[in-house]
PDB file of C-alpha atoms in Angstrom:
ATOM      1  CA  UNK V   1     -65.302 -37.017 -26.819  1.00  0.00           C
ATOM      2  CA  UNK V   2     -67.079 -38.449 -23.729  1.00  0.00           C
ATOM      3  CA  UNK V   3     -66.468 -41.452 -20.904  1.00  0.00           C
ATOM      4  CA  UNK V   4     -68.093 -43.143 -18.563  1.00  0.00           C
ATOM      5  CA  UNK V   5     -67.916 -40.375 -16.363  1.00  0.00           C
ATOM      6  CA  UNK V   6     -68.643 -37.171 -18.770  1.00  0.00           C
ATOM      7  CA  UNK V   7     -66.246 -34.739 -20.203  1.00  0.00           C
ATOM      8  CA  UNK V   8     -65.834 -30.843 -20.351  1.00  0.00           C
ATOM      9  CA  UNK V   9     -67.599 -30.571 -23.484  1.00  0.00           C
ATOM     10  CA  UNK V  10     -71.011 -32.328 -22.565  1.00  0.00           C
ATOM     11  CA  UNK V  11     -71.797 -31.824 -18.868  1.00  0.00           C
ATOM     12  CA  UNK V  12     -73.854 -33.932 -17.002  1.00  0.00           C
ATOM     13  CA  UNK V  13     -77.953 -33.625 -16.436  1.00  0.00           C
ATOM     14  CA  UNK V  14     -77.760 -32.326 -13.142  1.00  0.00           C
ATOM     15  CA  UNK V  15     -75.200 -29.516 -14.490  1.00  0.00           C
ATOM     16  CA  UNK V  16     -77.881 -28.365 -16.335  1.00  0.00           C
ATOM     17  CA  UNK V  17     -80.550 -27.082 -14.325  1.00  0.00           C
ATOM     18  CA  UNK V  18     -80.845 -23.381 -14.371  1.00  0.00           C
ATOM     19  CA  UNK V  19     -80.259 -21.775 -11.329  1.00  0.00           C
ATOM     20  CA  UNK V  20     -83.083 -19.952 -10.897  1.00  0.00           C
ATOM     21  CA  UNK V  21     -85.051 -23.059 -10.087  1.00  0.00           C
ATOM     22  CA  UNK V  22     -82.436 -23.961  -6.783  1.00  0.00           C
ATOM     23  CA  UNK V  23     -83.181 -22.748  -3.264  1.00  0.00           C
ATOM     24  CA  UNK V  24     -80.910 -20.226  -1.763  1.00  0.00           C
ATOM     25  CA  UNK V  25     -79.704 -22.174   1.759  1.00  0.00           C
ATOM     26  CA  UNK V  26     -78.547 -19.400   4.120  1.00  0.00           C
ATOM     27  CA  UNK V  27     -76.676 -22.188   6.714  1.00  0.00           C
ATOM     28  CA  UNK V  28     -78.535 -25.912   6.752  1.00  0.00           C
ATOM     29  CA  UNK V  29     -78.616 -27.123   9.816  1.00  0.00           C
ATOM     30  CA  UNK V  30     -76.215 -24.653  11.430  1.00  0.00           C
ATOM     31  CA  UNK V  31     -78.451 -21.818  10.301  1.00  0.00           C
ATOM     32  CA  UNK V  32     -81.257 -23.180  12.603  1.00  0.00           C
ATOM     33  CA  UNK V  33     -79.117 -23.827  15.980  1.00  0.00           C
ATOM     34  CA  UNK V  34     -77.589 -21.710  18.369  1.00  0.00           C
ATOM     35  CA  UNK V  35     -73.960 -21.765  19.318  1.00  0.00           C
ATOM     36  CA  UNK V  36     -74.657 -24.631  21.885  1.00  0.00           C
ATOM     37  CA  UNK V  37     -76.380 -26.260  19.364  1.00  0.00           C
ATOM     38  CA  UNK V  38     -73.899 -25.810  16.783  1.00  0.00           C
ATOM     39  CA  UNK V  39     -71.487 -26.934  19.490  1.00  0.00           C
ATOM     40  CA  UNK V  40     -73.397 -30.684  19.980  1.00  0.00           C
ATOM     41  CA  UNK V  41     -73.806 -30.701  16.309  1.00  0.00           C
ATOM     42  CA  UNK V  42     -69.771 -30.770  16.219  1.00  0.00           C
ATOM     43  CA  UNK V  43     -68.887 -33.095  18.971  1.00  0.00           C
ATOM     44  CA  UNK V  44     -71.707 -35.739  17.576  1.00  0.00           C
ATOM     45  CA  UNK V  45     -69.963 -35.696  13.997  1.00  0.00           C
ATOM     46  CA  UNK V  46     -66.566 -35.787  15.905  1.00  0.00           C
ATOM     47  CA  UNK V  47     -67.786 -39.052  17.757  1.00  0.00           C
ATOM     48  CA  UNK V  48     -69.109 -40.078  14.487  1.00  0.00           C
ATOM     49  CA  UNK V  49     -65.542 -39.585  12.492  1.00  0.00           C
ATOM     50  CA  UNK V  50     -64.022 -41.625  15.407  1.00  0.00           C
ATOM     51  CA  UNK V  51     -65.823 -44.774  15.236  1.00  0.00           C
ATOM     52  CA  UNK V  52     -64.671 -45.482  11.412  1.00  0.00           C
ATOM     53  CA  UNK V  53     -61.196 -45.514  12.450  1.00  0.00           C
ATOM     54  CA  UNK V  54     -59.622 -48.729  12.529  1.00  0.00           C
ATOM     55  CA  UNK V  55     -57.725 -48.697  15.474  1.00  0.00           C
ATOM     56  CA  UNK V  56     -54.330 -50.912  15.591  1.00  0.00           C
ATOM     57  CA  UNK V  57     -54.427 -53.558  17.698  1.00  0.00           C
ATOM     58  CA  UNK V  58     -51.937 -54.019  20.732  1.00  0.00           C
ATOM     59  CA  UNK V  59     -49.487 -56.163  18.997  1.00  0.00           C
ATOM     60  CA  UNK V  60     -49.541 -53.810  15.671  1.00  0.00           C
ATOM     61  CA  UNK V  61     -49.131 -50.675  18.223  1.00  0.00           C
ATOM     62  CA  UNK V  62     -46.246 -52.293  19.600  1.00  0.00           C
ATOM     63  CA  UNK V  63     -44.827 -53.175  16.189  1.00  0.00           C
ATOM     64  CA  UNK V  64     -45.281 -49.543  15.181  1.00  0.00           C
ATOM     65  CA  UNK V  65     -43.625 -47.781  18.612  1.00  0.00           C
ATOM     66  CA  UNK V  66     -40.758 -50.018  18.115  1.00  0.00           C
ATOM     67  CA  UNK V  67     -40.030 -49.407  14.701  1.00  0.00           C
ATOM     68  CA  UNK V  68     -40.667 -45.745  15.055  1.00  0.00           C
ATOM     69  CA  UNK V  69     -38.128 -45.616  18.262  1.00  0.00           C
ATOM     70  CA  UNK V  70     -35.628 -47.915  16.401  1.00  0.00           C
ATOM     71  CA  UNK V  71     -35.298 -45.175  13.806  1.00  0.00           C
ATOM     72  CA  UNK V  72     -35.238 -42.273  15.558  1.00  0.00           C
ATOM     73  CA  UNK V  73     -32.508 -44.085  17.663  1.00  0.00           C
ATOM     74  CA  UNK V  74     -31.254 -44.308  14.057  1.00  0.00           C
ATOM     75  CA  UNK V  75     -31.688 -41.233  12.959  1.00  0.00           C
ATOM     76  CA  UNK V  76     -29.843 -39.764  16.096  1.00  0.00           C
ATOM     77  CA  UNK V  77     -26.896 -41.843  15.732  1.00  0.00           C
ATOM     78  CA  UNK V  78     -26.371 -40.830  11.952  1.00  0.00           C
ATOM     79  CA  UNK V  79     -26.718 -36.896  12.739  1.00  0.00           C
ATOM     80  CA  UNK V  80     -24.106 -37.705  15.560  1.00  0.00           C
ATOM     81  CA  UNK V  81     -21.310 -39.137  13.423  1.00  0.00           C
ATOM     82  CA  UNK V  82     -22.361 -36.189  10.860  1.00  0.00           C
ATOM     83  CA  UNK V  83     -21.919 -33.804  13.858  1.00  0.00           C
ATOM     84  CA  UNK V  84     -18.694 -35.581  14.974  1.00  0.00           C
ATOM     85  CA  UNK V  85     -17.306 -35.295  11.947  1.00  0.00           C
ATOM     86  CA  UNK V  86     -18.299 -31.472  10.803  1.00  0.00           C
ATOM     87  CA  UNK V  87     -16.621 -30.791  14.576  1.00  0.00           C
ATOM     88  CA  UNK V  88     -13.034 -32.304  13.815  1.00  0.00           C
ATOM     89  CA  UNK V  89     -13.156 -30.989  10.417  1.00  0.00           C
ATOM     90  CA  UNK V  90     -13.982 -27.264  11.150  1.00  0.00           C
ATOM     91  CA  UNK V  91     -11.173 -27.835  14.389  1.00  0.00           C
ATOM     92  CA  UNK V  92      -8.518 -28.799  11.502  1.00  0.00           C
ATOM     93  CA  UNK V  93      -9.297 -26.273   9.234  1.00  0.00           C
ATOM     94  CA  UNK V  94      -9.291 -23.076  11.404  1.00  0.00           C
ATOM     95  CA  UNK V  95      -7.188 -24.498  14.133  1.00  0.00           C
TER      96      UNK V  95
END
């Protein structure tokens, strides 16, 4: 039974090729570099990573802040009246 994409019981063409007839690659590009090197090589793909972020505008930052203080303000209240309550319960029980 295959798809579109190929199935466990017929792999695809490229699966194929023995490996005999593939190059051994000790590192790439790291292989070839010192540590300084190695060290530019990271920060460029960092800088690289960065600029496909979509960064939130102003107004959506403020949207998010707010919403993430409102329920933490929330969530603080909630474990209060939980706290509260455990407090005057434990004081009733044992005195």
């Amino acid at each position: 039974m295959t798809d579109a994409v190929g199935s466990i019981d017929m792999p695809d063409a490229q699966d194929e090729a023995p490996e005999s007839k593939k190059k051994a690659r000790k590192g790439g590009k790291r292989g070839k570099k010192g540590p300084f090197g190695r060290l530019a090589l990271f920060y460029r793909q960092i800088v690289a990573e960065l600029r496909k972020v979509v960064w939130p505008t102003r107004n959506q930052l403020t949207t998010y802040t707010s919403v993430v203080i409102v329920f933490v303000v929330i969530m603080i209240a909630l474990v209060t009246v939980i706290d509260y309550g455990f407090n005057h319960a434990v004081k009733y029980i044992f005195g």
